[in-house]
mmCIF file with all atom_site columns, C-alpha atoms in Angstrom:
data_model
loop_
_atom_site.group_PDB
_atom_site.id
_atom_site.type_symbol
_atom_site.label_atom_id
_atom_site.label_alt_id
_atom_site.label_comp_id
_atom_site.label_asym_id
_atom_site.label_entity_id
_atom_site.label_seq_id
_atom_site.pdbx_PDB_ins_code
_atom_site.Cartn_x
_atom_site.Cartn_y
_atom_site.Cartn_z
_atom_site.occupancy
_atom_site.B_iso_or_equiv
_atom_site.pdbx_formal_charge
_atom_site.auth_seq_id
_atom_site.auth_comp_id
_atom_site.auth_asym_id
_atom_site.auth_atom_id
_atom_site.pdbx_PDB_model_num
ATOM 1   C CA . ASP A 1 1   ? 198.892 78.629  81.843  1.00 88.00 ? 254 ASP A CA 1
ATOM 2   C CA . LYS A 1 2   ? 201.236 79.677  85.001  1.00 88.00 ? 255 LYS A CA 1
ATOM 3   C CA . GLU A 1 3   ? 202.981 82.300  83.705  1.00 89.00 ? 256 GLU A CA 1
ATOM 4   C CA . LEU A 1 4   ? 199.697 84.434  82.574  1.00 91.00 ? 257 LEU A CA 1
ATOM 5   C CA . PHE A 1 5   ? 197.379 83.212  85.375  1.00 92.00 ? 258 PHE A CA 1
ATOM 6   C CA . GLY A 1 6   ? 200.103 84.794  87.816  1.00 89.00 ? 259 GLY A CA 1
ATOM 7   C CA . LYS A 1 7   ? 199.894 88.256  85.871  1.00 86.00 ? 260 LYS A CA 1
ATOM 8   C CA . MET A 1 8   ? 196.734 88.281  85.983  1.00 88.00 ? 261 MET A CA 1
ATOM 9   C CA . VAL A 1 9   ? 196.137 87.426  89.779  1.00 87.00 ? 262 VAL A CA 1
ATOM 10  C CA . SER A 1 10  ? 199.629 90.019  90.280  1.00 85.00 ? 263 SER A CA 1
ATOM 11  C CA . TYR A 1 11  ? 197.024 91.964  88.638  1.00 83.00 ? 264 TYR A CA 1
ATOM 12  C CA . SER A 1 12  ? 193.731 91.954  89.453  1.00 85.00 ? 265 SER A CA 1
ATOM 13  C CA . TRP A 1 13  ? 194.192 91.514  92.727  1.00 85.00 ? 266 TRP A CA 1
ATOM 14  C CA . PRO A 1 14  ? 194.959 94.712  94.202  1.00 83.00 ? 267 PRO A CA 1
ATOM 15  C CA . VAL A 1 15  ? 191.946 95.889  91.515  1.00 80.00 ? 268 VAL A CA 1
ATOM 16  C CA . LEU A 1 16  ? 189.708 93.301  93.720  1.00 83.00 ? 269 LEU A CA 1
ATOM 17  C CA . VAL A 1 17  ? 190.909 95.425  97.321  1.00 80.00 ? 270 VAL A CA 1
ATOM 18  C CA . ALA A 1 18  ? 190.814 98.787  95.380  1.00 77.00 ? 271 ALA A CA 1
ATOM 19  C CA . ASN A 1 19  ? 187.220 97.470  94.709  1.00 77.00 ? 272 ASN A CA 1
ATOM 20  C CA . LEU A 1 20  ? 185.976 96.739  98.030  1.00 76.00 ? 273 LEU A CA 1
ATOM 21  C CA . SER A 1 21  ? 187.933 99.936  99.608  1.00 71.00 ? 274 SER A CA 1
ATOM 22  C CA . PHE A 1 22  ? 185.557 101.418 97.035  1.00 72.00 ? 275 PHE A CA 1
ATOM 23  C CA . VAL A 1 23  ? 182.789 99.962  99.349  1.00 75.00 ? 276 VAL A CA 1
ATOM 24  C CA . VAL A 1 24  ? 182.942 101.251 102.668 1.00 73.00 ? 277 VAL A CA 1
ATOM 25  C CA . ASN A 1 25  ? 183.779 104.577 100.693 1.00 72.00 ? 278 ASN A CA 1
ATOM 26  C CA . GLU A 1 26  ? 179.833 103.940 99.280  1.00 74.00 ? 279 GLU A CA 1
ATOM 27  C CA . ASN A 1 27  ? 179.074 102.844 102.771 1.00 75.00 ? 280 ASN A CA 1
ATOM 28  C CA . LEU A 1 28  ? 180.093 102.961 105.842 1.00 75.00 ? 281 LEU A CA 1
ATOM 29  C CA . ASP A 1 29  ? 178.688 106.554 106.961 1.00 72.00 ? 282 ASP A CA 1
ATOM 30  C CA . LYS A 1 30  ? 175.593 104.520 106.743 1.00 73.00 ? 283 LYS A CA 1
ATOM 31  C CA . MET A 1 31  ? 176.140 101.441 108.311 1.00 74.00 ? 284 MET A CA 1
ATOM 32  C CA . ILE A 1 32  ? 177.893 103.587 111.230 1.00 73.00 ? 285 ILE A CA 1
ATOM 33  C CA . ILE A 1 33  ? 175.901 106.738 111.591 1.00 73.00 ? 286 ILE A CA 1
ATOM 34  C CA . ASN A 1 34  ? 173.522 105.167 113.410 1.00 69.00 ? 287 ASN A CA 1
ATOM 35  C CA . GLN A 1 35  ? 176.697 103.781 116.212 1.00 72.00 ? 288 GLN A CA 1
ATOM 36  C CA . LEU A 1 36  ? 177.753 107.496 116.510 1.00 72.00 ? 289 LEU A CA 1
ATOM 37  C CA . GLY A 1 37  ? 175.133 108.662 117.933 1.00 68.00 ? 290 GLY A CA 1
ATOM 38  C CA . VAL A 1 38  ? 172.769 109.936 115.172 1.00 73.00 ? 291 VAL A CA 1
ATOM 39  C CA . SER A 1 39  ? 168.987 108.864 115.371 1.00 76.00 ? 292 SER A CA 1
ATOM 40  C CA . GLU A 1 40  ? 166.727 106.875 113.019 1.00 79.00 ? 293 GLU A CA 1
ATOM 41  C CA . TYR A 1 41  ? 166.078 109.640 111.765 1.00 82.00 ? 294 TYR A CA 1
ATOM 42  C CA . ASN A 1 42  ? 168.371 111.018 110.725 1.00 80.00 ? 295 ASN A CA 1
ATOM 43  C CA . LEU A 1 43  ? 169.971 107.524 109.286 1.00 81.00 ? 296 LEU A CA 1
ATOM 44  C CA . GLY A 1 44  ? 166.388 108.473 107.416 1.00 85.00 ? 297 GLY A CA 1
ATOM 45  C CA . VAL A 1 45  ? 167.691 111.866 106.188 1.00 87.00 ? 298 VAL A CA 1
ATOM 46  C CA . TYR A 1 46  ? 170.710 110.582 104.940 1.00 86.00 ? 299 TYR A CA 1
ATOM 47  C CA . GLY A 1 47  ? 170.119 107.920 103.531 1.00 85.00 ? 300 GLY A CA 1
ATOM 48  C CA . ALA A 1 48  ? 167.070 109.727 101.118 1.00 88.00 ? 301 ALA A CA 1
ATOM 49  C CA . VAL A 1 49  ? 168.753 112.449 100.053 1.00 89.00 ? 302 VAL A CA 1
ATOM 50  C CA . CYS A 1 50  ? 171.819 109.783 99.518  1.00 87.00 ? 303 CYS A CA 1
ATOM 51  C CA . LYS A 1 51  ? 169.043 109.473 96.636  1.00 87.00 ? 304 LYS A CA 1
ATOM 52  C CA . ILE A 1 52  ? 168.983 112.032 94.896  1.00 88.00 ? 305 ILE A CA 1
ATOM 53  C CA . ALA A 1 53  ? 172.874 112.272 94.899  1.00 87.00 ? 306 ALA A CA 1
ATOM 54  C CA . VAL A 1 54  ? 173.052 108.600 93.301  1.00 86.00 ? 307 VAL A CA 1
ATOM 55  C CA . PHE A 1 55  ? 171.794 110.359 89.374  1.00 85.00 ? 308 PHE A CA 1
ATOM 56  C CA . LEU A 1 56  ? 175.088 111.529 89.346  1.00 88.00 ? 309 LEU A CA 1
ATOM 57  C CA . SER A 1 57  ? 177.097 108.501 90.789  1.00 86.00 ? 310 SER A CA 1
ATOM 58  C CA . LEU A 1 58  ? 175.095 106.598 87.284  1.00 88.00 ? 311 LEU A CA 1
ATOM 59  C CA . PHE A 1 59  ? 176.918 108.375 85.315  1.00 89.00 ? 312 PHE A CA 1
ATOM 60  C CA . ILE A 1 60  ? 180.262 109.024 86.156  1.00 88.00 ? 313 ILE A CA 1
ATOM 61  C CA . THR A 1 61  ? 179.082 104.383 85.874  1.00 85.00 ? 314 THR A CA 1
ATOM 62  C CA . ALA A 1 62  ? 178.079 104.843 83.056  1.00 88.00 ? 315 ALA A CA 1
ATOM 63  C CA . PHE A 1 63  ? 181.291 106.298 81.738  1.00 87.00 ? 316 PHE A CA 1
ATOM 64  C CA . ARG A 1 64  ? 183.703 103.878 83.606  1.00 83.00 ? 317 ARG A CA 1
ATOM 65  C CA . LEU A 1 65  ? 181.957 100.844 81.952  1.00 84.00 ? 318 LEU A CA 1
ATOM 66  C CA . GLY A 1 66  ? 182.125 102.648 78.421  1.00 84.00 ? 319 GLY A CA 1
ATOM 67  C CA . ALA A 1 67  ? 185.585 104.871 78.551  1.00 82.00 ? 320 ALA A CA 1
ATOM 68  C CA . GLU A 1 68  ? 188.652 102.618 80.067  1.00 80.00 ? 321 GLU A CA 1
ATOM 69  C CA . PRO A 1 69  ? 188.230 100.144 77.023  1.00 83.00 ? 322 PRO A CA 1
ATOM 70  C CA . PHE A 1 70  ? 189.326 102.681 75.399  1.00 83.00 ? 323 PHE A CA 1
ATOM 71  C CA . PHE A 1 71  ? 191.414 103.705 77.638  1.00 82.00 ? 324 PHE A CA 1
ATOM 72  C CA . PHE A 1 72  ? 193.141 99.932  76.948  1.00 80.00 ? 325 PHE A CA 1
ATOM 73  C CA . SER A 1 73  ? 192.956 100.203 73.476  1.00 82.00 ? 326 SER A CA 1
ATOM 74  C CA . HIS A 1 74  ? 194.158 103.316 72.724  1.00 78.00 ? 327 HIS A CA 1
ATOM 75  C CA . ALA A 1 75  ? 197.024 102.824 75.365  1.00 76.00 ? 328 ALA A CA 1
ATOM 76  C CA . LYS A 1 76  ? 200.073 102.498 72.630  1.00 80.00 ? 329 LYS A CA 1
ATOM 77  C CA . SER A 1 77  ? 198.622 105.169 70.291  1.00 80.00 ? 330 SER A CA 1
ATOM 78  C CA . ALA A 1 78  ? 201.287 108.591 69.687  1.00 78.00 ? 331 ALA A CA 1
ATOM 79  C CA . ASN A 1 79  ? 198.869 110.650 70.803  1.00 83.00 ? 332 ASN A CA 1
ATOM 80  C CA . ALA A 1 80  ? 197.549 108.730 73.777  1.00 80.00 ? 333 ALA A CA 1
ATOM 81  C CA . ARG A 1 81  ? 198.156 110.822 76.648  1.00 82.00 ? 334 ARG A CA 1
ATOM 82  C CA . GLN A 1 82  ? 195.781 114.450 74.312  1.00 86.00 ? 335 GLN A CA 1
ATOM 83  C CA . THR A 1 83  ? 192.999 112.330 73.342  1.00 86.00 ? 336 THR A CA 1
ATOM 84  C CA . TYR A 1 84  ? 193.237 111.332 77.863  1.00 86.00 ? 337 TYR A CA 1
ATOM 85  C CA . ALA A 1 85  ? 193.603 114.703 78.636  1.00 87.00 ? 338 ALA A CA 1
ATOM 86  C CA . THR A 1 86  ? 190.962 115.849 76.377  1.00 90.00 ? 339 THR A CA 1
ATOM 87  C CA . ILE A 1 87  ? 188.306 113.679 77.452  1.00 89.00 ? 340 ILE A CA 1
ATOM 88  C CA . LEU A 1 88  ? 188.872 114.544 80.907  1.00 90.00 ? 341 LEU A CA 1
ATOM 89  C CA . ASN A 1 89  ? 188.364 117.544 80.157  1.00 93.00 ? 342 ASN A CA 1
ATOM 90  C CA . TYR A 1 90  ? 184.833 117.043 78.524  1.00 93.00 ? 343 TYR A CA 1
ATOM 91  C CA . PHE A 1 91  ? 184.212 114.676 81.344  1.00 92.00 ? 344 PHE A CA 1
ATOM 92  C CA . VAL A 1 92  ? 184.782 117.570 84.324  1.00 93.00 ? 345 VAL A CA 1
ATOM 93  C CA . ILE A 1 93  ? 182.991 119.748 81.879  1.00 95.00 ? 346 ILE A CA 1
ATOM 94  C CA . ALA A 1 94  ? 179.919 117.411 82.019  1.00 93.00 ? 347 ALA A CA 1
ATOM 95  C CA . LEU A 1 95  ? 180.062 116.694 85.007  1.00 93.00 ? 348 LEU A CA 1
ATOM 96  C CA . ALA A 1 96  ? 180.003 120.681 86.344  1.00 94.00 ? 349 ALA A CA 1
ATOM 97  C CA . VAL A 1 97  ? 177.169 120.756 83.817  1.00 94.00 ? 350 VAL A CA 1
ATOM 98  C CA . ILE A 1 98  ? 175.285 117.803 85.508  1.00 92.00 ? 351 ILE A CA 1
ATOM 99  C CA . PHE A 1 99  ? 175.633 118.926 89.218  1.00 93.00 ? 352 PHE A CA 1
ATOM 100 C CA . VAL A 1 100 ? 174.948 122.823 88.761  1.00 94.00 ? 353 VAL A CA 1
ATOM 101 C CA . GLY A 1 101 ? 171.998 121.053 86.686  1.00 93.00 ? 354 GLY A CA 1
ATOM 102 C CA . LEU A 1 102 ? 170.750 118.520 89.920  1.00 92.00 ? 355 LEU A CA 1
ATOM 103 C CA . ILE A 1 103 ? 171.007 121.523 92.499  1.00 92.00 ? 356 ILE A CA 1
ATOM 104 C CA . ALA A 1 104 ? 169.332 124.073 90.535  1.00 93.00 ? 357 ALA A CA 1
ATOM 105 C CA . ASN A 1 105 ? 165.841 121.616 89.731  1.00 91.00 ? 358 ASN A CA 1
ATOM 106 C CA . ILE A 1 106 ? 166.251 120.181 94.212  1.00 91.00 ? 359 ILE A CA 1
ATOM 107 C CA . ASP A 1 107 ? 163.383 121.432 94.495  1.00 90.00 ? 360 ASP A CA 1
ATOM 108 C CA . ILE A 1 108 ? 162.047 118.798 91.638  1.00 90.00 ? 361 ILE A CA 1
ATOM 109 C CA . LEU A 1 109 ? 163.889 116.291 92.940  1.00 87.00 ? 362 LEU A CA 1
ATOM 110 C CA . LYS A 1 110 ? 163.084 115.991 96.380  1.00 88.00 ? 363 LYS A CA 1
ATOM 111 C CA . HIS A 1 111 ? 159.347 115.184 94.967  1.00 88.00 ? 364 HIS A CA 1
ATOM 112 C CA . PHE A 1 112 ? 162.177 111.814 94.741  1.00 86.00 ? 365 PHE A CA 1
ATOM 113 C CA . ILE A 1 113 ? 161.791 110.726 98.557  1.00 88.00 ? 366 ILE A CA 1
ATOM 114 C CA . ASP A 1 114 ? 159.216 112.095 101.375 1.00 86.00 ? 367 ASP A CA 1
ATOM 115 C CA . SER A 1 115 ? 158.152 115.494 102.460 1.00 86.00 ? 368 SER A CA 1
ATOM 116 C CA . GLU A 1 116 ? 159.599 114.392 105.782 1.00 88.00 ? 369 GLU A CA 1
ATOM 117 C CA . TYR A 1 117 ? 163.473 113.533 104.599 1.00 87.00 ? 370 TYR A CA 1
ATOM 118 C CA . TRP A 1 118 ? 163.402 117.209 103.013 1.00 89.00 ? 371 TRP A CA 1
ATOM 119 C CA . VAL A 1 119 ? 165.142 119.131 106.199 1.00 90.00 ? 372 VAL A CA 1
ATOM 120 C CA . GLY A 1 120 ? 168.471 117.235 104.407 1.00 87.00 ? 373 GLY A CA 1
ATOM 121 C CA . LEU A 1 121 ? 168.415 118.718 101.119 1.00 90.00 ? 374 LEU A CA 1
ATOM 122 C CA . ASN A 1 122 ? 171.356 121.186 102.456 1.00 92.00 ? 375 ASN A CA 1
ATOM 123 C CA . ALA A 1 123 ? 173.308 118.024 102.101 1.00 91.00 ? 376 ALA A CA 1
ATOM 124 C CA . VAL A 1 124 ? 172.942 117.165 98.732  1.00 92.00 ? 377 VAL A CA 1
ATOM 125 C CA . PRO A 1 125 ? 175.159 119.484 97.425  1.00 94.00 ? 378 PRO A CA 1
ATOM 126 C CA . PHE A 1 126 ? 178.128 118.219 99.290  1.00 94.00 ? 379 PHE A CA 1
ATOM 127 C CA . LEU A 1 127 ? 177.328 114.577 98.774  1.00 92.00 ? 380 LEU A CA 1
ATOM 128 C CA . LEU A 1 128 ? 177.193 115.819 94.527  1.00 93.00 ? 381 LEU A CA 1
ATOM 129 C CA . LEU A 1 129 ? 180.449 117.335 94.597  1.00 94.00 ? 382 LEU A CA 1
ATOM 130 C CA . GLY A 1 130 ? 182.492 114.297 96.277  1.00 92.00 ? 383 GLY A CA 1
ATOM 131 C CA . TYR A 1 131 ? 180.829 111.977 93.331  1.00 91.00 ? 384 TYR A CA 1
ATOM 132 C CA . VAL A 1 132 ? 182.540 114.815 90.845  1.00 93.00 ? 385 VAL A CA 1
ATOM 133 C CA . PHE A 1 133 ? 185.568 114.324 92.630  1.00 94.00 ? 386 PHE A CA 1
ATOM 134 C CA . LEU A 1 134 ? 185.286 110.318 92.452  1.00 90.00 ? 387 LEU A CA 1
ATOM 135 C CA . GLY A 1 135 ? 183.885 110.658 89.116  1.00 90.00 ? 388 GLY A CA 1
ATOM 136 C CA . ILE A 1 136 ? 188.063 112.859 88.171  1.00 92.00 ? 389 ILE A CA 1
ATOM 137 C CA . TYR A 1 137 ? 190.006 109.833 90.087  1.00 90.00 ? 390 TYR A CA 1
ATOM 138 C CA . VAL A 1 138 ? 187.960 107.004 87.743  1.00 86.00 ? 391 VAL A CA 1
ATOM 139 C CA . ASN A 1 139 ? 189.208 109.224 85.049  1.00 87.00 ? 392 ASN A CA 1
ATOM 140 C CA . LEU A 1 140 ? 193.312 110.373 86.598  1.00 87.00 ? 393 LEU A CA 1
ATOM 141 C CA . SER A 1 141 ? 193.167 106.176 88.311  1.00 85.00 ? 394 SER A CA 1
ATOM 142 C CA . ILE A 1 142 ? 193.637 104.559 84.553  1.00 83.00 ? 395 ILE A CA 1
ATOM 143 C CA . TRP A 1 143 ? 197.270 105.797 85.520  1.00 84.00 ? 396 TRP A CA 1
ATOM 144 C CA . TYR A 1 144 ? 198.042 102.358 87.233  1.00 83.00 ? 397 TYR A CA 1
ATOM 145 C CA . LYS A 1 145 ? 196.677 100.320 85.305  1.00 81.00 ? 398 LYS A CA 1
ATOM 146 C CA . LEU A 1 146 ? 197.416 100.798 81.952  1.00 80.00 ? 399 LEU A CA 1
ATOM 147 C CA . SER A 1 147 ? 201.121 101.052 83.312  1.00 81.00 ? 400 SER A CA 1
ATOM 148 C CA . ASP A 1 148 ? 200.445 98.387  85.480  1.00 79.00 ? 401 ASP A CA 1
ATOM 149 C CA . GLN A 1 149 ? 201.082 99.273  88.254  1.00 83.00 ? 402 GLN A CA 1
ATOM 150 C CA . THR A 1 150 ? 197.487 98.798  90.528  1.00 82.00 ? 403 THR A CA 1
ATOM 151 C CA . LYS A 1 151 ? 198.653 98.364  93.504  1.00 85.00 ? 404 LYS A CA 1
ATOM 152 C CA . PHE A 1 152 ? 198.485 101.877 93.826  1.00 88.00 ? 405 PHE A CA 1
ATOM 153 C CA . GLY A 1 153 ? 195.119 102.234 93.702  1.00 85.00 ? 406 GLY A CA 1
ATOM 154 C CA . LEU A 1 154 ? 195.480 100.377 96.512  1.00 85.00 ? 407 LEU A CA 1
ATOM 155 C CA . TYR A 1 155 ? 196.774 102.503 98.277  1.00 88.00 ? 408 TYR A CA 1
ATOM 156 C CA . ILE A 1 156 ? 194.551 105.016 97.009  1.00 89.00 ? 409 ILE A CA 1
ATOM 157 C CA . SER A 1 157 ? 191.842 103.338 98.178  1.00 86.00 ? 410 SER A CA 1
ATOM 158 C CA . VAL A 1 158 ? 193.327 102.359 101.311 1.00 86.00 ? 411 VAL A CA 1
ATOM 159 C CA . ILE A 1 159 ? 193.663 105.637 102.348 1.00 90.00 ? 412 ILE A CA 1
ATOM 160 C CA . GLY A 1 160 ? 190.342 107.415 101.400 1.00 88.00 ? 413 GLY A CA 1
ATOM 161 C CA . ALA A 1 161 ? 188.491 104.045 103.419 1.00 85.00 ? 414 ALA A CA 1
ATOM 162 C CA . VAL A 1 162 ? 190.318 105.037 106.569 1.00 88.00 ? 415 VAL A CA 1
ATOM 163 C CA . THR A 1 163 ? 189.845 108.751 105.601 1.00 90.00 ? 416 THR A CA 1
ATOM 164 C CA . THR A 1 164 ? 186.526 107.722 105.578 1.00 87.00 ? 417 THR A CA 1
ATOM 165 C CA . ILE A 1 165 ? 186.757 105.968 109.515 1.00 86.00 ? 418 ILE A CA 1
ATOM 166 C CA . VAL A 1 166 ? 188.615 108.586 110.641 1.00 90.00 ? 419 VAL A CA 1
ATOM 167 C CA . LEU A 1 167 ? 186.466 111.501 109.459 1.00 90.00 ? 420 LEU A CA 1
ATOM 168 C CA . ASN A 1 168 ? 183.423 110.537 110.516 1.00 87.00 ? 421 ASN A CA 1
ATOM 169 C CA . ILE A 1 169 ? 184.443 109.396 114.053 1.00 87.00 ? 422 ILE A CA 1
ATOM 170 C CA . LEU A 1 170 ? 185.276 112.153 114.720 1.00 90.00 ? 423 LEU A CA 1
ATOM 171 C CA . LEU A 1 171 ? 182.697 114.493 113.236 1.00 89.00 ? 424 LEU A CA 1
ATOM 172 C CA . VAL A 1 172 ? 179.484 112.643 113.080 1.00 85.00 ? 425 VAL A CA 1
ATOM 173 C CA . PRO A 1 173 ? 178.690 113.023 116.592 1.00 85.00 ? 426 PRO A CA 1
ATOM 174 C CA . LYS A 1 174 ? 179.098 116.499 117.249 1.00 86.00 ? 427 LYS A CA 1
ATOM 175 C CA . TYR A 1 175 ? 177.340 117.976 113.100 1.00 86.00 ? 428 TYR A CA 1
ATOM 176 C CA . GLY A 1 176 ? 175.166 114.757 112.192 1.00 84.00 ? 429 GLY A CA 1
ATOM 177 C CA . TYR A 1 177 ? 174.265 113.187 109.168 1.00 85.00 ? 430 TYR A CA 1
ATOM 178 C CA . MET A 1 178 ? 175.907 116.564 107.505 1.00 90.00 ? 431 MET A CA 1
ATOM 179 C CA . GLY A 1 179 ? 179.334 115.609 109.045 1.00 89.00 ? 432 GLY A CA 1
ATOM 180 C CA . SER A 1 180 ? 178.832 112.351 106.638 1.00 88.00 ? 433 SER A CA 1
ATOM 181 C CA . ALA A 1 181 ? 178.273 114.468 104.120 1.00 91.00 ? 434 ALA A CA 1
ATOM 182 C CA . TRP A 1 182 ? 181.269 116.425 104.221 1.00 93.00 ? 435 TRP A CA 1
ATOM 183 C CA . VAL A 1 183 ? 183.582 113.322 104.558 1.00 92.00 ? 436 VAL A CA 1
ATOM 184 C CA . SER A 1 184 ? 181.999 111.573 101.499 1.00 89.00 ? 437 SER A CA 1
ATOM 185 C CA . MET A 1 185 ? 183.269 114.922 99.911  1.00 93.00 ? 438 MET A CA 1
ATOM 186 C CA . LEU A 1 186 ? 186.537 115.092 101.165 1.00 94.00 ? 439 LEU A CA 1
ATOM 187 C CA . ALA A 1 187 ? 187.689 111.731 101.143 1.00 91.00 ? 440 ALA A CA 1
ATOM 188 C CA . CYS A 1 188 ? 187.247 111.206 97.198  1.00 91.00 ? 441 CYS A CA 1
ATOM 189 C CA . PHE A 1 189 ? 188.961 114.660 97.256  1.00 95.00 ? 442 PHE A CA 1
ATOM 190 C CA . VAL A 1 190 ? 192.206 112.989 99.410  1.00 94.00 ? 443 VAL A CA 1
ATOM 191 C CA . MET A 1 191 ? 191.894 110.058 97.057  1.00 92.00 ? 444 MET A CA 1
ATOM 192 C CA . MET A 1 192 ? 191.707 112.386 93.772  1.00 93.00 ? 445 MET A CA 1
ATOM 193 C CA . LEU A 1 193 ? 194.675 114.334 94.960  1.00 95.00 ? 446 LEU A CA 1
ATOM 194 C CA . ILE A 1 194 ? 196.697 111.940 95.174  1.00 94.00 ? 447 ILE A CA 1
ATOM 195 C CA . SER A 1 195 ? 195.848 109.802 92.586  1.00 91.00 ? 448 SER A CA 1
ATOM 196 C CA . TYR A 1 196 ? 196.843 113.274 90.090  1.00 92.00 ? 449 TYR A CA 1
ATOM 197 C CA . VAL A 1 197 ? 200.276 113.910 92.168  1.00 92.00 ? 450 VAL A CA 1
ATOM 198 C CA . LEU A 1 198 ? 201.503 110.448 91.420  1.00 91.00 ? 451 LEU A CA 1
ATOM 199 C CA . GLY A 1 199 ? 200.764 110.529 88.690  1.00 87.00 ? 452 GLY A CA 1
ATOM 200 C CA . GLN A 1 200 ? 202.011 113.552 88.162  1.00 86.00 ? 453 GLN A CA 1
ATOM 201 C CA . LYS A 1 201 ? 205.315 111.854 88.984  1.00 84.00 ? 454 LYS A CA 1
#
């Protein structure tokens, strides 16, 4: 069915490119940090503390896999908006609880990485807060998927990728891996904010 296939491609290719941009946001800092004058040791420190923050990332991924089919199946319900808002409220509460729980138990979680990398633990709260913003963005982003305007997901992800690239180049040479942690948080915040504003419109 050429017409159906055309609609599918038109809907899905921006999502594909957006996901590629998402991969850039997630991994570019680790790929270029060494090119910006940061030592191999500090790169190792940053990679190690990112492993602690990944606990929150796993929760967000699990939520997305379960929630998106639900969102689509309830799109035509009379109270769909209220349902989505309620889900977001509880999702943010869950993110906040996990965020606080991870930070409060950092003395336990730090044993998942080598003790020589514990010096970088002060970057963990920023990485975790970035994942909180990312989780909210994932929840908010359902508006452009339900309205067949996936191009906006592409735009938002590209803006996030550009933010990641530019701020890493500006901050990493001066602040090292802490600069990357701040950039990770800020890029996710920018994506969340843009998605919220556009979603309201």
